[in-house]
PDB file of C-alpha atoms in Angstrom:
ATOM      1  CA  MET F   1    -254.360-161.104 -60.891  1.00  0.00           C
ATOM      2  CA  ASN F   2    -251.609-161.828 -63.379  1.00  0.00           C
ATOM      3  CA  LYS F   3    -248.128-162.401 -62.072  1.00  0.00           C
ATOM      4  CA  SER F   4    -245.403-160.376 -63.690  1.00  0.00           C
ATOM      5  CA  PRO F   5    -243.192-162.580 -65.895  1.00  0.00           C
ATOM      6  CA  LYS F   6    -240.043-161.012 -64.444  1.00  0.00           C
ATOM      7  CA  GLY F   7    -240.822-162.199 -60.906  1.00  0.00           C
ATOM      8  CA  LEU F   8    -238.687-165.075 -59.696  1.00  0.00           C
ATOM      9  CA  SER F   9    -240.584-168.327 -59.904  1.00  0.00           C
ATOM     10  CA  LYS F  10    -240.062-171.148 -57.448  1.00  0.00           C
ATOM     11  CA  ASN F  11    -239.456-173.519 -60.345  1.00  0.00           C
ATOM     12  CA  LYS F  12    -236.459-171.639 -61.722  1.00  0.00           C
ATOM     13  CA  ASN F  13    -233.250-173.575 -61.519  1.00  0.00           C
ATOM     14  CA  LYS F  14    -230.062-172.106 -60.117  1.00  0.00           C
ATOM     15  CA  LYS F  15    -228.395-171.900 -63.518  1.00  0.00           C
ATOM     16  CA  SER F  16    -231.003-169.546 -64.987  1.00  0.00           C
ATOM     17  CA  ILE F  17    -230.944-167.405 -61.854  1.00  0.00           C
ATOM     18  CA  LYS F  18    -227.155-167.190 -62.092  1.00  0.00           C
ATOM     19  CA  ASN F  19    -227.408-166.182 -65.769  1.00  0.00           C
ATOM     20  CA  GLU F  20    -229.905-163.446 -64.933  1.00  0.00           C
ATOM     21  CA  ASP F  21    -227.642-162.161 -62.166  1.00  0.00           C
ATOM     22  CA  LEU F  22    -224.746-161.994 -64.616  1.00  0.00           C
ATOM     23  CA  LYS F  23    -226.934-160.093 -67.083  1.00  0.00           C
ATOM     24  CA  ASN F  24    -227.915-157.618 -64.374  1.00  0.00           C
ATOM     25  CA  ILE F  25    -224.310-157.112 -63.298  1.00  0.00           C
ATOM     26  CA  SER F  26    -223.147-156.482 -66.859  1.00  0.00           C
ATOM     27  CA  GLY F  27    -225.880-153.895 -67.389  1.00  0.00           C
ATOM     28  CA  GLY F  28    -228.175-155.838 -69.686  1.00  0.00           C
ATOM     29  CA  ARG F  29    -227.652-158.049 -72.668  1.00  0.00           C
ATOM     30  CA  VAL F  30    -224.526-157.542 -74.687  1.00  0.00           C
ATOM     31  CA  ARG F  31    -225.342-157.068 -78.360  1.00  0.00           C
ATOM     32  CA  PHE F  32    -222.887-158.826 -80.621  1.00  0.00           C
ATOM     33  CA  PRO F  33    -222.216-157.427 -84.094  1.00  0.00           C
ATOM     34  CA  GLU F  34    -223.536-159.543 -86.954  1.00  0.00           C
ATOM     35  CA  SER F  35    -220.077-159.977 -88.431  1.00  0.00           C
ATOM     36  CA  PRO F  36    -217.690-161.905 -86.184  1.00  0.00           C
ATOM     37  CA  ALA F  37    -215.110-159.683 -84.504  1.00  0.00           C
ATOM     38  CA  GLU F  38    -211.407-160.366 -84.598  1.00  0.00           C
ATOM     39  CA  PRO F  39    -209.952-161.877 -81.381  1.00  0.00           C
ATOM     40  CA  ASP F  40    -207.673-158.843 -80.954  1.00  0.00           C
ATOM     41  CA  GLU F  41    -210.707-156.566 -81.200  1.00  0.00           C
ATOM     42  CA  ILE F  42    -212.517-158.570 -78.515  1.00  0.00           C
ATOM     43  CA  ARG F  43    -209.511-158.389 -76.179  1.00  0.00           C
ATOM     44  CA  ARG F  44    -209.254-154.618 -76.710  1.00  0.00           C
ATOM     45  CA  ILE F  45    -212.934-154.093 -75.841  1.00  0.00           C
ATOM     46  CA  LEU F  46    -212.681-156.266 -72.724  1.00  0.00           C
ATOM     47  CA  ASP F  47    -209.535-154.441 -71.587  1.00  0.00           C
ATOM     48  CA  GLU F  48    -211.336-151.082 -71.942  1.00  0.00           C
ATOM     49  CA  ARG F  49    -214.123-152.251 -69.614  1.00  0.00           C
ATOM     50  CA  ARG F  50    -211.766-153.071 -66.729  1.00  0.00           C
TER      51      ARG F  50
END
């Protein structure tokens, strides 16, 4: 039987597990716009999420 690729493997290091946990908490991957956003725009978006 094939193992599902999303299952935690014993060889995974703590850093990758931590990154996956952060992705799960944030509700999936954040898609960044192709054009770089202004710093003020980034701060506004982050303030809205709090």
